[in-house]
Every structure is written in structure tokens, then in C-alpha cells.
């Protein structure tokens, strides 16, 4: 079998953490593959699966657009390439995004997924926290979810399925080849969400 190439969009944010976790998870799963940072169009064209990491969605979107990466990500997504957006990556994948302070945002978005997202939804009192999250598709054991200035999904429609909720807010979802989490799965030891994503690419 051809080796699986997984890319992590390397513009800004938690890039190296995902690369390390994916390489570790590929090994655990016995998959012949490699994960690398994707910084330009040629590298992006080569990957079979892509992670858009957490960071600052405005910066990631703006720089990715300047480098001509946004259109290619949209093209790949429509071709069925699995894409996993965490935190800022979730924001970028959404069709609708707004900020509690400024209303509808004007930042560049991929606009691929049928979700409506609120940026920085937990407010200043809870900029960062960890909770045990119930994610039924990963089994019974709760998942340690680290939230950092996290968004939430206010609503989903179309083919999008809710995968996890916290305090009544949607924090993980999937629409066919698109997977999103409002938290940072690359910052804890639990590899089940990365495993779930890699299975989508097999
Ligand atoms: N608050 C960030 C944004 O709106 C996302 C935070 C994160 O990715 N940890 O882009």
C-alpha cells in the first residue's frame, strides 16, 4: 500500500504538537505513513489528509490566503480529502462565524462545513481549562479536552453530526470527511481522536 501522507497546515499555532502526535499515532496504529508541516501549495497538493491546528484563526486565514492555500484546501475537501480542524481550524472550516463583541466576522474562511460558530465563546473568565468530555464515537472513557480561548458551535445543519457537547454547547462535530473539535487534542496524551481521524483517511 502507498504510504499515507498527513499534513499539518504550518502557518501559525500548535503545528509541531500535531505533527508529533500524528507521527506517534501512525506508529501506534501500525500505519505506513508520515506527517509533515505544510507551508506551500506544492506540499499541500501532496497530502492525503490535513490538520488545521489551533492558533489565531484570523492570522492563519490571512496568511494561508496570501500563500494561495485556501482555494486548494477547499478543492481537496470537495474531493473527499479528510480534514481535521481544531479550535482555530474549526473556525476556518465553518460556513458562518461570529464574535460576541463584533458580530459577523470579516476574516477569510474556508466556508466548507454546515456549522455556525461563535469565536471566544467562553469569555475572559475561562480563557483556558480542561474537562473530561464524553465523546461517544471514541468509546465510554471520557476524553481529556483542553480548551484555550475556544469557540463553540452554536448550530449544525445539513449532513453535519454532533460528536460532543459541553455544558449544552457543541464542541465536536463531523460532516463526512470534515472533522472539527473546539479543544486541543494534541496537548494531552489521549490519542483516540487522532486515531479516529486517521481511520477516516484509510
Ligand atoms: N480564539 C482563537 C481564534 O478565534 C482560537 C483559539 C485557539 O485556537 N486555541 O482564532
PDB file of C-alpha atoms and ligand atoms in Angstrom:
ATOM      1  CA  UNK A   1       0.000   0.000   0.000  1.00  0.00           C
ATOM      2  CA  UNK A   2       1.096   3.545  -0.744  1.00  0.00           C
ATOM      3  CA  UNK A   3       2.380   5.456   2.282  1.00  0.00           C
ATOM      4  CA  UNK A   4      -0.173   7.823   3.861  1.00  0.00           C
ATOM      5  CA  UNK A   5       0.891  11.472   3.822  1.00  0.00           C
ATOM      6  CA  UNK A   6      -0.664  13.576   6.546  1.00  0.00           C
ATOM      7  CA  UNK A   7      -0.076  17.335   6.584  1.00  0.00           C
ATOM      8  CA  UNK A   8      -0.455  19.926   9.318  1.00  0.00           C
ATOM      9  CA  UNK A   9      -1.104  23.420   7.984  1.00  0.00           C
ATOM     10  CA  UNK A  10       2.047  25.227   9.091  1.00  0.00           C
ATOM     11  CA  UNK A  11       1.134  28.893   9.142  1.00  0.00           C
ATOM     12  CA  UNK A  12       0.800  29.670  12.854  1.00  0.00           C
ATOM     13  CA  UNK A  13      -0.317  27.959  16.068  1.00  0.00           C
ATOM     14  CA  UNK A  14       0.028  24.441  17.501  1.00  0.00           C
ATOM     15  CA  UNK A  15       1.729  22.963  14.420  1.00  0.00           C
ATOM     16  CA  UNK A  16       4.643  20.884  15.742  1.00  0.00           C
ATOM     17  CA  UNK A  17       2.479  19.399  18.520  1.00  0.00           C
ATOM     18  CA  UNK A  18       0.099  17.891  15.940  1.00  0.00           C
ATOM     19  CA  UNK A  19       2.968  16.661  13.746  1.00  0.00           C
ATOM     20  CA  UNK A  20       4.474  14.815  16.707  1.00  0.00           C
ATOM     21  CA  UNK A  21       1.162  13.347  17.854  1.00  0.00           C
ATOM     22  CA  UNK A  22       0.220  12.185  14.340  1.00  0.00           C
ATOM     23  CA  UNK A  23       3.596  10.508  13.792  1.00  0.00           C
ATOM     24  CA  UNK A  24       3.206   8.797  17.165  1.00  0.00           C
ATOM     25  CA  UNK A  25      -0.380   7.746  16.350  1.00  0.00           C
ATOM     26  CA  UNK A  26       0.623   6.366  12.931  1.00  0.00           C
ATOM     27  CA  UNK A  27       3.159   4.173  14.736  1.00  0.00           C
ATOM     28  CA  UNK A  28       0.663   3.024  17.395  1.00  0.00           C
ATOM     29  CA  UNK A  29      -1.819   2.105  14.658  1.00  0.00           C
ATOM     30  CA  UNK A  30       0.811   0.366  12.541  1.00  0.00           C
ATOM     31  CA  UNK A  31       0.031   2.596   9.546  1.00  0.00           C
ATOM     32  CA  UNK A  32       2.694   3.097   6.898  1.00  0.00           C
ATOM     33  CA  UNK A  33       2.724   6.884   6.742  1.00  0.00           C
ATOM     34  CA  UNK A  34       4.300  10.158   7.728  1.00  0.00           C
ATOM     35  CA  UNK A  35       3.127  13.541   8.982  1.00  0.00           C
ATOM     36  CA  UNK A  36       4.776  16.793   7.912  1.00  0.00           C
ATOM     37  CA  UNK A  37       4.233  20.521   8.111  1.00  0.00           C
ATOM     38  CA  UNK A  38       2.545  22.030   5.057  1.00  0.00           C
ATOM     39  CA  UNK A  39       3.706  25.548   4.234  1.00  0.00           C
ATOM     40  CA  UNK A  40       3.225  25.902   0.498  1.00  0.00           C
ATOM     41  CA  UNK A  41       0.994  24.842  -2.371  1.00  0.00           C
ATOM     42  CA  UNK A  42       3.226  22.018  -3.613  1.00  0.00           C
ATOM     43  CA  UNK A  43       3.347  20.414  -0.174  1.00  0.00           C
ATOM     44  CA  UNK A  44      -0.421  20.848   0.217  1.00  0.00           C
ATOM     45  CA  UNK A  45      -1.134  19.142  -3.097  1.00  0.00           C
ATOM     46  CA  UNK A  46       0.784  16.041  -1.924  1.00  0.00           C
ATOM     47  CA  UNK A  47      -1.126  15.273   1.283  1.00  0.00           C
ATOM     48  CA  UNK A  48      -3.851  12.628   1.702  1.00  0.00           C
ATOM     49  CA  UNK A  49      -5.201  14.177   4.937  1.00  0.00           C
ATOM     50  CA  UNK A  50      -4.820  17.613   6.509  1.00  0.00           C
ATOM     51  CA  UNK A  51      -4.982  19.053  10.023  1.00  0.00           C
ATOM     52  CA  UNK A  52      -5.709  22.742  10.519  1.00  0.00           C
ATOM     53  CA  UNK A  53      -4.410  23.454  14.021  1.00  0.00           C
ATOM     54  CA  UNK A  54      -5.401  25.806  16.816  1.00  0.00           C
ATOM     55  CA  UNK A  55      -3.869  29.242  16.934  1.00  0.00           C
ATOM     56  CA  UNK A  56      -5.272  32.563  15.767  1.00  0.00           C
ATOM     57  CA  UNK A  57      -7.804  31.943  13.028  1.00  0.00           C
ATOM     58  CA  UNK A  58      -7.513  35.489  11.657  1.00  0.00           C
ATOM     59  CA  UNK A  59      -3.738  35.100  11.150  1.00  0.00           C
ATOM     60  CA  UNK A  60      -3.932  31.541   9.825  1.00  0.00           C
ATOM     61  CA  UNK A  61      -6.667  32.501   7.336  1.00  0.00           C
ATOM     62  CA  UNK A  62      -4.944  35.661   6.152  1.00  0.00           C
ATOM     63  CA  UNK A  63      -1.518  34.063   5.628  1.00  0.00           C
ATOM     64  CA  UNK A  64      -2.948  30.879   4.089  1.00  0.00           C
ATOM     65  CA  UNK A  65      -4.828  33.077   1.622  1.00  0.00           C
ATOM     66  CA  UNK A  66      -1.689  35.056   0.751  1.00  0.00           C
ATOM     67  CA  UNK A  67       0.109  31.774   0.055  1.00  0.00           C
ATOM     68  CA  UNK A  68      -2.728  30.573  -2.181  1.00  0.00           C
ATOM     69  CA  UNK A  69      -3.559  27.704   0.157  1.00  0.00           C
ATOM     70  CA  UNK A  70      -7.218  28.453   0.906  1.00  0.00           C
ATOM     71  CA  UNK A  71      -8.566  27.591  -2.566  1.00  0.00           C
ATOM     72  CA  UNK A  72      -6.552  24.381  -2.681  1.00  0.00           C
ATOM     73  CA  UNK A  73      -7.845  23.285   0.753  1.00  0.00           C
ATOM     74  CA  UNK A  74     -11.411  23.879  -0.497  1.00  0.00           C
ATOM     75  CA  UNK A  75     -10.680  21.872  -3.645  1.00  0.00           C
ATOM     76  CA  UNK A  76      -9.196  18.974  -1.658  1.00  0.00           C
ATOM     77  CA  UNK A  77     -12.088  18.966   0.819  1.00  0.00           C
ATOM     78  CA  UNK A  78     -14.582  18.765  -2.037  1.00  0.00           C
ATOM     79  CA  UNK A  79     -12.595  15.864  -3.493  1.00  0.00           C
ATOM     80  CA  UNK A  80     -13.057  13.986  -0.206  1.00  0.00           C
ATOM     81  CA  UNK A  81      -9.683  14.563   1.486  1.00  0.00           C
ATOM     82  CA  UNK A  82     -10.154  14.174   5.266  1.00  0.00           C
ATOM     83  CA  UNK A  83      -9.597  17.474   7.079  1.00  0.00           C
ATOM     84  CA  UNK A  84      -9.434  17.894  10.863  1.00  0.00           C
ATOM     85  CA  UNK A  85      -9.833  21.419  12.224  1.00  0.00           C
ATOM     86  CA  UNK A  86      -9.058  22.013  15.887  1.00  0.00           C
ATOM     87  CA  UNK A  87     -10.038  25.255  17.618  1.00  0.00           C
ATOM     88  CA  UNK A  88      -8.930  27.969  15.144  1.00  0.00           C
ATOM     89  CA  UNK A  89      -9.108  25.241  12.458  1.00  0.00           C
ATOM     90  CA  UNK A  90     -12.754  24.654  13.372  1.00  0.00           C
ATOM     91  CA  UNK A  91     -13.430  28.378  12.928  1.00  0.00           C
ATOM     92  CA  UNK A  92     -11.799  28.373   9.479  1.00  0.00           C
ATOM     93  CA  UNK A  93     -13.855  25.401   8.266  1.00  0.00           C
ATOM     94  CA  UNK A  94     -17.204  26.948   9.256  1.00  0.00           C
ATOM     95  CA  UNK A  95     -19.733  28.474   6.881  1.00  0.00           C
ATOM     96  CA  UNK A  96     -20.862  31.019   9.489  1.00  0.00           C
ATOM     97  CA  UNK A  97     -18.732  32.634  12.189  1.00  0.00           C
ATOM     98  CA  UNK A  98     -19.409  35.444  14.577  1.00  0.00           C
ATOM     99  CA  UNK A  99     -17.766  37.054  17.535  1.00  0.00           C
ATOM    100  CA  UNK A 100     -19.757  38.036  20.624  1.00  0.00           C
ATOM    101  CA  UNK A 101     -18.239  41.534  20.527  1.00  0.00           C
ATOM    102  CA  UNK A 102     -18.095  42.392  16.827  1.00  0.00           C
ATOM    103  CA  UNK A 103     -20.895  40.264  15.339  1.00  0.00           C
ATOM    104  CA  UNK A 104     -20.301  38.566  11.987  1.00  0.00           C
ATOM    105  CA  UNK A 105     -16.564  38.320  11.362  1.00  0.00           C
ATOM    106  CA  UNK A 106     -14.821  39.554   8.224  1.00  0.00           C
ATOM    107  CA  UNK A 107     -11.804  37.227   8.372  1.00  0.00           C
ATOM    108  CA  UNK A 108     -11.030  34.815   5.487  1.00  0.00           C
ATOM    109  CA  UNK A 109     -12.820  31.470   5.963  1.00  0.00           C
ATOM    110  CA  UNK A 110     -12.867  28.192   4.062  1.00  0.00           C
ATOM    111  CA  UNK A 111     -16.660  28.086   4.465  1.00  0.00           C
ATOM    112  CA  UNK A 112     -16.870  24.327   3.973  1.00  0.00           C
ATOM    113  CA  UNK A 113     -18.853  22.972   6.869  1.00  0.00           C
ATOM    114  CA  UNK A 114     -22.510  23.395   7.778  1.00  0.00           C
ATOM    115  CA  UNK A 115     -21.864  24.850  11.219  1.00  0.00           C
ATOM    116  CA  UNK A 116     -22.430  28.214  12.861  1.00  0.00           C
ATOM    117  CA  UNK A 117     -19.559  29.120  15.186  1.00  0.00           C
ATOM    118  CA  UNK A 118     -19.095  31.661  17.970  1.00  0.00           C
ATOM    119  CA  UNK A 119     -15.483  32.727  18.496  1.00  0.00           C
ATOM    120  CA  UNK A 120     -14.022  33.083  22.004  1.00  0.00           C
ATOM    121  CA  UNK A 121     -17.291  31.767  23.354  1.00  0.00           C
ATOM    122  CA  UNK A 122     -16.229  31.077  26.934  1.00  0.00           C
ATOM    123  CA  UNK A 123     -15.228  34.659  27.724  1.00  0.00           C
ATOM    124  CA  UNK A 124     -12.284  36.022  29.691  1.00  0.00           C
ATOM    125  CA  UNK A 125     -13.043  34.227  32.967  1.00  0.00           C
ATOM    126  CA  UNK A 126     -12.464  30.886  31.301  1.00  0.00           C
ATOM    127  CA  UNK A 127      -9.726  31.520  28.772  1.00  0.00           C
ATOM    128  CA  UNK A 128      -8.276  28.065  29.284  1.00  0.00           C
ATOM    129  CA  UNK A 129      -9.487  24.958  31.130  1.00  0.00           C
ATOM    130  CA  UNK A 130      -9.534  21.163  30.932  1.00  0.00           C
ATOM    131  CA  UNK A 131     -12.585  18.917  31.248  1.00  0.00           C
ATOM    132  CA  UNK A 132     -13.415  15.225  30.921  1.00  0.00           C
ATOM    133  CA  UNK A 133     -15.546  15.141  27.816  1.00  0.00           C
ATOM    134  CA  UNK A 134     -17.946  12.430  26.747  1.00  0.00           C
ATOM    135  CA  UNK A 135     -17.343  11.644  23.050  1.00  0.00           C
ATOM    136  CA  UNK A 136     -19.491   8.564  22.286  1.00  0.00           C
ATOM    137  CA  UNK A 137     -17.732   7.697  18.991  1.00  0.00           C
ATOM    138  CA  UNK A 138     -14.474   7.248  20.955  1.00  0.00           C
ATOM    139  CA  UNK A 139     -15.981   4.838  23.478  1.00  0.00           C
ATOM    140  CA  UNK A 140     -17.050   5.156  27.100  1.00  0.00           C
ATOM    141  CA  UNK A 141     -13.871   6.523  28.614  1.00  0.00           C
ATOM    142  CA  UNK A 142     -14.052  10.343  28.819  1.00  0.00           C
ATOM    143  CA  UNK A 143     -11.627  12.359  26.695  1.00  0.00           C
ATOM    144  CA  UNK A 144      -9.374  14.965  28.388  1.00  0.00           C
ATOM    145  CA  UNK A 145     -10.268  18.125  26.481  1.00  0.00           C
ATOM    146  CA  UNK A 146      -8.139  21.274  26.800  1.00  0.00           C
ATOM    147  CA  UNK A 147      -9.979  24.438  25.794  1.00  0.00           C
ATOM    148  CA  UNK A 148      -7.955  27.597  25.051  1.00  0.00           C
ATOM    149  CA  UNK A 149      -9.895  30.742  24.063  1.00  0.00           C
ATOM    150  CA  UNK A 150     -12.144  28.219  22.448  1.00  0.00           C
ATOM    151  CA  UNK A 151     -15.000  28.660  20.020  1.00  0.00           C
ATOM    152  CA  UNK A 152     -18.274  26.716  20.230  1.00  0.00           C
ATOM    153  CA  UNK A 153     -20.622  25.507  17.542  1.00  0.00           C
ATOM    154  CA  UNK A 154     -23.976  27.180  18.016  1.00  0.00           C
ATOM    155  CA  UNK A 155     -25.777  25.065  15.458  1.00  0.00           C
ATOM    156  CA  UNK A 156     -25.225  22.411  12.818  1.00  0.00           C
ATOM    157  CA  UNK A 157     -27.325  21.628   9.775  1.00  0.00           C
ATOM    158  CA  UNK A 158     -27.253  19.530   6.587  1.00  0.00           C
ATOM    159  CA  UNK A 159     -25.150  16.392   6.951  1.00  0.00           C
ATOM    160  CA  UNK A 160     -23.196  17.580   9.995  1.00  0.00           C
ATOM    161  CA  UNK A 161     -23.360  15.321  13.063  1.00  0.00           C
ATOM    162  CA  UNK A 162     -22.696  16.423  16.635  1.00  0.00           C
ATOM    163  CA  UNK A 163     -19.931  14.330  18.270  1.00  0.00           C
ATOM    164  CA  UNK A 164     -19.652  16.035  21.671  1.00  0.00           C
ATOM    165  CA  UNK A 165     -21.284  18.672  23.832  1.00  0.00           C
ATOM    166  CA  UNK A 166     -20.071  20.507  26.920  1.00  0.00           C
ATOM    167  CA  UNK A 167     -22.483  22.478  29.119  1.00  0.00           C
ATOM    168  CA  UNK A 168     -25.075  22.261  26.350  1.00  0.00           C
ATOM    169  CA  UNK A 169     -22.692  23.675  23.713  1.00  0.00           C
ATOM    170  CA  UNK A 170     -21.491  21.677  20.711  1.00  0.00           C
ATOM    171  CA  UNK A 171     -17.713  21.232  20.857  1.00  0.00           C
ATOM    172  CA  UNK A 172     -17.024  18.484  18.280  1.00  0.00           C
ATOM    173  CA  UNK A 173     -18.743  17.583  15.014  1.00  0.00           C
ATOM    174  CA  UNK A 174     -18.302  15.768  11.722  1.00  0.00           C
ATOM    175  CA  UNK A 175     -19.612  16.320   8.213  1.00  0.00           C
ATOM    176  CA  UNK A 176     -18.471  13.374   6.119  1.00  0.00           C
ATOM    177  CA  UNK A 177     -14.702  13.946   5.507  1.00  0.00           C
ATOM    178  CA  UNK A 178     -14.578  17.042   7.744  1.00  0.00           C
ATOM    179  CA  UNK A 179     -13.927  16.678  11.475  1.00  0.00           C
ATOM    180  CA  UNK A 180     -13.793  19.530  13.996  1.00  0.00           C
ATOM    181  CA  UNK A 181     -13.048  19.959  17.692  1.00  0.00           C
ATOM    182  CA  UNK A 182     -13.214  23.194  19.704  1.00  0.00           C
ATOM    183  CA  UNK A 183     -10.479  21.906  22.029  1.00  0.00           C
ATOM    184  CA  UNK A 184      -6.812  20.851  21.615  1.00  0.00           C
ATOM    185  CA  UNK A 185      -6.430  17.048  21.360  1.00  0.00           C
ATOM    186  CA  UNK A 186      -2.707  17.423  20.571  1.00  0.00           C
ATOM    187  CA  UNK A 187      -1.993  18.753  24.083  1.00  0.00           C
ATOM    188  CA  UNK A 188      -2.963  15.621  26.027  1.00  0.00           C
ATOM    189  CA  UNK A 189      -1.797  12.009  25.944  1.00  0.00           C
ATOM    190  CA  UNK A 190      -5.071  10.538  24.688  1.00  0.00           C
ATOM    191  CA  UNK A 191      -4.634   9.621  21.018  1.00  0.00           C
ATOM    192  CA  UNK A 192      -8.174   8.420  20.297  1.00  0.00           C
ATOM    193  CA  UNK A 193      -9.346  11.483  18.387  1.00  0.00           C
ATOM    194  CA  UNK A 194      -6.269  11.444  16.135  1.00  0.00           C
ATOM    195  CA  UNK A 195      -6.842   7.715  15.637  1.00  0.00           C
ATOM    196  CA  UNK A 196     -10.446   8.402  14.680  1.00  0.00           C
ATOM    197  CA  UNK A 197      -9.254  10.995  12.148  1.00  0.00           C
ATOM    198  CA  UNK A 198      -6.559   8.741  10.657  1.00  0.00           C
ATOM    199  CA  UNK A 199      -9.157   5.982  10.181  1.00  0.00           C
ATOM    200  CA  UNK A 200     -11.098   8.453   8.022  1.00  0.00           C
ATOM    201  CA  UNK A 201      -8.026   8.611   5.763  1.00  0.00           C
ATOM    202  CA  UNK A 202      -7.528   4.850   5.311  1.00  0.00           C
TER     203      UNK A 202
HETATM  204  N1  LIG B   1      -9.592  32.290  19.790  1.00  0.00           N
HETATM  205  C1  LIG B   1      -8.878  31.781  18.649  1.00  0.00           C
HETATM  206  C2  LIG B   1      -9.488  32.295  17.352  1.00  0.00           C
HETATM  207  O1  LIG B   1     -10.552  32.853  17.396  1.00  0.00           O
HETATM  208  C3  LIG B   1      -8.835  30.274  18.648  1.00  0.00           C
HETATM  209  C4  LIG B   1      -8.074  29.793  19.855  1.00  0.00           C
HETATM  210  C5  LIG B   1      -7.338  28.516  19.645  1.00  0.00           C
HETATM  211  O2  LIG B   1      -7.170  28.042  18.520  1.00  0.00           O
HETATM  212  N2  LIG B   1      -6.848  27.976  20.734  1.00  0.00           N
HETATM  213  O3  LIG B   1      -8.909  32.139  16.324  1.00  0.00           O
END
